[in-house]
Amino acid sequence: MSENTPANGTTPVDFWFDPLCPWAWMTSRWMLEVEKVRDVEVRWHVMSLAVLNEDRLDELPEEYRDMMENQAWGPVRVVIAAQQLHGDDVVGPLYTALGTRFHNNGEGPTREAVAAALKDVDLPAELAEYADSDRYDTELRASHRDGIEKVGQDVGTPVIAVPGADGEQIAFFGPVVTPAPKGEEAAKLWDGTLLVASVPGFYEIKRTRTQGPIFD
């Protein structure tokens, strides 16, 4: 049996995120809704916008470049340190705590918000110190590479990987959606995601965003 088809019949979904990204946050909240209405299990992984953009900083708008250099490394380093020191099971809850403070509460990716998020999920306050440490950058880059190599370098976060027609994983950037669908709407978007993943050669559906992320 493939590692992508567990014996309990639950469909695994691998989800790569950077806690800084509001669009990944929206998609992650959709996936939590999907867990309520479909027999799926999300497995959380970090990727890094700082790593993704480190070789093209000169091409970025000044404001975004400043974010990549001064804000993007800290939160994701804290998450990967938590994973390495406390196990995979802490990643999802810590992401929820960080995202709620960064995005829903409007606190942004501050040191204070990171410290409060760690407290929210009963993780040691000392983990916040890893925001300035490259101790687990090798593991961070490996997790990032695992996700991004499934979809290519010309995308960002989130990346999700779902079972395709032959049971092997198919990965996509997105879906990018706002607000996060709930209930049956969440289920329909999930069913559609599995549908396009089952079509060999399917790559992309896209339209220009005309609305920002709606946090609720």
Tab-separated table of C-alpha atoms in Angstrom:
chain	number	residue	atom	x	y	z
A	1	MET	CA	0.000	0.000	0.000
A	2	SER	CA	1.304	3.467	-0.881
A	3	GLU	CA	2.259	5.818	1.975
A	4	ASN	CA	-0.324	8.151	0.450
A	5	THR	CA	-3.212	5.761	1.116
A	6	PRO	CA	-3.284	4.980	4.850
A	7	ALA	CA	-4.864	1.786	6.077
A	8	ASN	CA	-7.607	3.724	7.865
A	9	GLY	CA	-8.883	5.085	4.553
A	10	THR	CA	-8.282	8.708	5.456
A	11	THR	CA	-7.053	10.829	2.564
A	12	PRO	CA	-3.786	12.587	3.402
A	13	VAL	CA	-3.189	16.161	2.301
A	14	ASP	CA	0.296	17.599	2.570
A	15	PHE	CA	0.227	21.361	3.055
A	16	TRP	CA	3.250	23.661	2.841
A	17	PHE	CA	2.906	27.124	4.333
A	18	ASP	CA	4.787	30.196	5.379
A	19	PRO	CA	3.001	31.765	8.377
A	20	LEU	CA	3.709	35.212	6.938
A	21	CYS	CA	1.436	34.706	3.910
A	22	PRO	CA	-2.229	35.750	4.300
A	23	TRP	CA	-3.295	33.718	1.253
A	24	ALA	CA	-1.762	30.524	2.624
A	25	TRP	CA	-3.607	31.300	5.843
A	26	MET	CA	-6.936	31.476	4.000
A	27	THR	CA	-6.269	28.160	2.264
A	28	SER	CA	-5.246	26.503	5.518
A	29	ARG	CA	-8.507	27.542	7.172
A	30	TRP	CA	-10.364	26.004	4.234
A	31	MET	CA	-8.489	22.738	4.730
A	32	LEU	CA	-9.485	22.666	8.400
A	33	GLU	CA	-13.095	23.007	7.255
A	34	VAL	CA	-12.555	20.147	4.797
A	35	GLU	CA	-11.388	17.936	7.671
A	36	LYS	CA	-14.844	18.425	9.215
A	37	VAL	CA	-16.807	17.380	6.120
A	38	ARG	CA	-14.554	14.869	4.360
A	39	ASP	CA	-12.393	12.016	5.622
A	40	VAL	CA	-9.069	13.799	5.215
A	41	GLU	CA	-6.051	14.511	7.368
A	42	VAL	CA	-3.796	17.515	6.824
A	43	ARG	CA	-0.079	17.054	7.330
A	44	TRP	CA	1.570	20.430	7.886
A	45	HIS	CA	4.973	21.424	6.522
A	46	VAL	CA	6.881	24.679	6.380
A	47	MET	CA	8.129	26.412	3.289
A	48	SER	CA	9.813	29.802	3.248
A	49	LEU	CA	9.141	32.916	1.201
A	50	ALA	CA	12.556	34.158	2.329
A	51	VAL	CA	14.229	31.089	0.825
A	52	LEU	CA	12.060	31.275	-2.302
A	53	ASN	CA	13.045	34.882	-2.962
A	54	GLU	CA	16.599	35.055	-1.657
A	55	ASP	CA	18.182	34.901	-5.130
A	56	ARG	CA	15.873	37.506	-6.667
A	57	LEU	CA	15.631	40.203	-4.013
A	58	ASP	CA	16.767	42.852	-6.497
A	59	GLU	CA	13.730	42.082	-8.653
A	60	LEU	CA	11.206	42.624	-5.842
A	61	PRO	CA	9.351	45.830	-5.013
A	62	GLU	CA	11.105	47.690	-2.199
A	63	GLU	CA	8.394	47.050	0.390
A	64	TYR	CA	8.255	43.324	-0.348
A	65	ARG	CA	12.059	43.082	-0.411
A	66	ASP	CA	12.202	44.708	3.022
A	67	MET	CA	9.668	42.150	4.298
A	68	MET	CA	11.719	39.251	2.948
A	69	GLU	CA	14.887	40.537	4.565
A	70	ASN	CA	13.519	41.701	7.914
A	71	GLN	CA	10.319	39.783	8.721
A	72	ALA	CA	10.121	36.551	6.749
A	73	TRP	CA	12.873	34.517	8.397
A	74	GLY	CA	11.814	34.739	12.031
A	75	PRO	CA	8.375	33.089	12.172
A	76	VAL	CA	9.207	30.156	9.931
A	77	ARG	CA	12.432	29.515	11.829
A	78	VAL	CA	10.441	29.349	15.057
A	79	VAL	CA	8.017	26.837	13.520
A	80	ILE	CA	10.764	24.561	12.179
A	81	ALA	CA	12.541	24.700	15.553
A	82	ALA	CA	9.307	23.724	17.299
A	83	GLN	CA	8.883	20.812	14.910
A	84	GLN	CA	12.447	19.595	15.367
A	85	LEU	CA	12.349	19.858	19.159
A	86	HIS	CA	8.723	18.916	19.903
A	87	GLY	CA	7.516	16.841	16.971
A	88	ASP	CA	5.262	17.123	13.932
A	89	ASP	CA	2.084	17.343	15.987
A	90	VAL	CA	2.869	20.859	17.190
A	91	VAL	CA	3.159	22.359	13.700
A	92	GLY	CA	-0.545	22.692	12.911
A	93	PRO	CA	-1.565	24.169	16.290
A	94	LEU	CA	1.381	26.588	16.276
A	95	TYR	CA	0.515	27.699	12.745
A	96	THR	CA	-3.063	28.348	13.856
A	97	ALA	CA	-1.853	30.393	16.821
A	98	LEU	CA	0.581	32.414	14.701
A	99	GLY	CA	-1.866	32.983	11.865
A	100	THR	CA	-4.660	34.039	14.188
A	101	ARG	CA	-2.429	36.682	15.718
A	102	PHE	CA	-0.676	37.770	12.513
A	103	HIS	CA	-3.759	37.930	10.302
A	104	ASN	CA	-7.090	37.743	12.122
A	105	ASN	CA	-6.007	39.890	15.052
A	106	GLY	CA	-3.901	42.226	12.918
A	107	GLU	CA	-0.834	41.971	15.136
A	108	GLY	CA	1.503	41.235	12.239
A	109	PRO	CA	4.639	39.052	12.404
A	110	THR	CA	6.080	40.801	15.451
A	111	ARG	CA	8.274	39.250	18.094
A	112	GLU	CA	5.511	39.887	20.618
A	113	ALA	CA	2.966	38.026	18.461
A	114	VAL	CA	5.308	35.058	18.041
A	115	ALA	CA	5.924	34.886	21.793
A	116	ALA	CA	2.201	35.082	22.513
A	117	ALA	CA	1.443	32.358	19.952
A	118	LEU	CA	3.934	30.023	21.609
A	119	LYS	CA	2.217	30.661	24.917
A	120	ASP	CA	-1.192	30.016	23.313
A	121	VAL	CA	-0.188	26.438	22.503
A	122	ASP	CA	1.887	25.781	25.644
A	123	LEU	CA	5.220	25.676	23.867
A	124	PRO	CA	8.366	26.936	25.600
A	125	ALA	CA	8.958	30.674	25.362
A	126	GLU	CA	12.604	29.960	24.539
A	127	LEU	CA	11.576	28.840	21.050
A	128	ALA	CA	11.137	32.510	20.122
A	129	GLU	CA	14.921	32.866	20.255
A	130	TYR	CA	15.218	30.708	17.140
A	131	ALA	CA	13.799	33.609	15.089
A	132	ASP	CA	17.366	34.945	14.941
A	133	SER	CA	19.100	31.573	14.663
A	134	ASP	CA	20.082	29.537	11.615
A	135	ARG	CA	20.313	26.384	13.784
A	136	TYR	CA	17.584	24.584	11.824
A	137	ASP	CA	17.950	26.305	8.463
A	138	THR	CA	19.109	23.032	6.886
A	139	GLU	CA	15.851	21.370	7.930
A	140	LEU	CA	13.876	24.449	6.892
A	141	ARG	CA	15.417	24.434	3.431
A	142	ALA	CA	14.823	20.689	3.093
A	143	SER	CA	11.125	21.070	3.955
A	144	HIS	CA	10.832	24.034	1.584
A	145	ARG	CA	12.549	22.112	-1.198
A	146	ASP	CA	10.294	19.098	-0.687
A	147	GLY	CA	7.233	21.229	-1.313
A	148	ILE	CA	8.477	23.560	-4.017
A	149	GLU	CA	10.016	20.809	-6.128
A	150	LYS	CA	6.551	19.315	-6.496
A	151	VAL	CA	5.198	22.445	-8.195
A	152	GLY	CA	8.162	24.430	-9.551
A	153	GLN	CA	9.974	27.642	-8.671
A	154	ASP	CA	7.488	30.069	-10.264
A	155	VAL	CA	4.886	29.747	-7.485
A	156	GLY	CA	4.677	30.589	-3.803
A	157	THR	CA	2.757	29.432	-0.749
A	158	PRO	CA	0.540	27.532	-0.137
A	159	VAL	CA	1.401	24.280	-1.828
A	160	ILE	CA	-0.934	21.332	-1.334
A	161	ALA	CA	-0.358	17.754	-2.440
A	162	VAL	CA	-3.319	15.409	-2.878
A	163	PRO	CA	-3.793	11.923	-4.321
A	164	GLY	CA	-4.027	11.821	-8.109
A	165	ALA	CA	-5.599	9.268	-10.436
A	166	ASP	CA	-2.984	6.572	-9.801
A	167	GLY	CA	-2.718	7.204	-6.074
A	168	GLU	CA	0.508	9.171	-6.403
A	169	GLN	CA	0.508	12.710	-5.112
A	170	ILE	CA	-0.257	15.657	-7.344
A	171	ALA	CA	0.718	19.058	-5.999
A	172	PHE	CA	-0.672	22.506	-6.757
A	173	PHE	CA	-0.061	26.068	-5.702
A	174	GLY	CA	-3.282	27.185	-4.035
A	175	PRO	CA	-6.195	27.143	-4.200
A	176	VAL	CA	-6.205	30.883	-3.572
A	177	VAL	CA	-9.604	31.750	-2.137
A	178	THR	CA	-11.255	34.359	0.062
A	179	PRO	CA	-13.008	34.112	2.411
A	180	ALA	CA	-12.212	30.552	3.444
A	181	PRO	CA	-15.195	28.389	2.385
A	182	LYS	CA	-17.095	26.597	5.103
A	183	GLY	CA	-19.384	23.592	5.270
A	184	GLU	CA	-20.657	22.338	1.945
A	185	GLU	CA	-18.816	25.080	0.051
A	186	ALA	CA	-15.557	23.810	1.529
A	187	ALA	CA	-16.495	20.266	0.526
A	188	LYS	CA	-17.289	21.285	-3.054
A	189	LEU	CA	-13.948	23.046	-3.481
A	190	TRP	CA	-12.183	19.984	-2.075
A	191	ASP	CA	-14.042	17.646	-4.416
A	192	GLY	CA	-13.087	19.885	-7.317
A	193	THR	CA	-9.462	19.839	-6.251
A	194	LEU	CA	-9.448	16.041	-6.299
A	195	LEU	CA	-11.202	16.114	-9.668
A	196	VAL	CA	-8.577	18.242	-11.400
A	197	ALA	CA	-5.810	16.244	-9.702
A	198	SER	CA	-7.241	13.131	-11.338
A	199	VAL	CA	-6.794	14.576	-14.850
A	200	PRO	CA	-3.343	13.788	-16.306
A	201	GLY	CA	-1.704	16.907	-17.657
A	202	PHE	CA	-3.843	19.401	-15.754
A	203	TYR	CA	-1.753	22.332	-14.532
A	204	GLU	CA	-3.545	25.596	-13.882
A	205	ILE	CA	-6.736	27.598	-13.560
A	206	LYS	CA	-6.258	31.257	-12.736
A	207	ARG	CA	-7.891	34.680	-12.752
A	208	THR	CA	-6.785	38.085	-11.499
A	209	ARG	CA	-7.522	38.696	-7.819
A	210	THR	CA	-9.890	41.600	-7.279
A	211	GLN	CA	-10.318	41.174	-3.527
A	212	GLY	CA	-7.949	40.909	-0.616
A	213	PRO	CA	-8.042	38.183	2.024
A	214	ILE	CA	-11.113	38.312	4.250
A	215	PHE	CA	-10.331	37.131	7.776
A	216	ASP	CA	-13.218	35.931	9.877
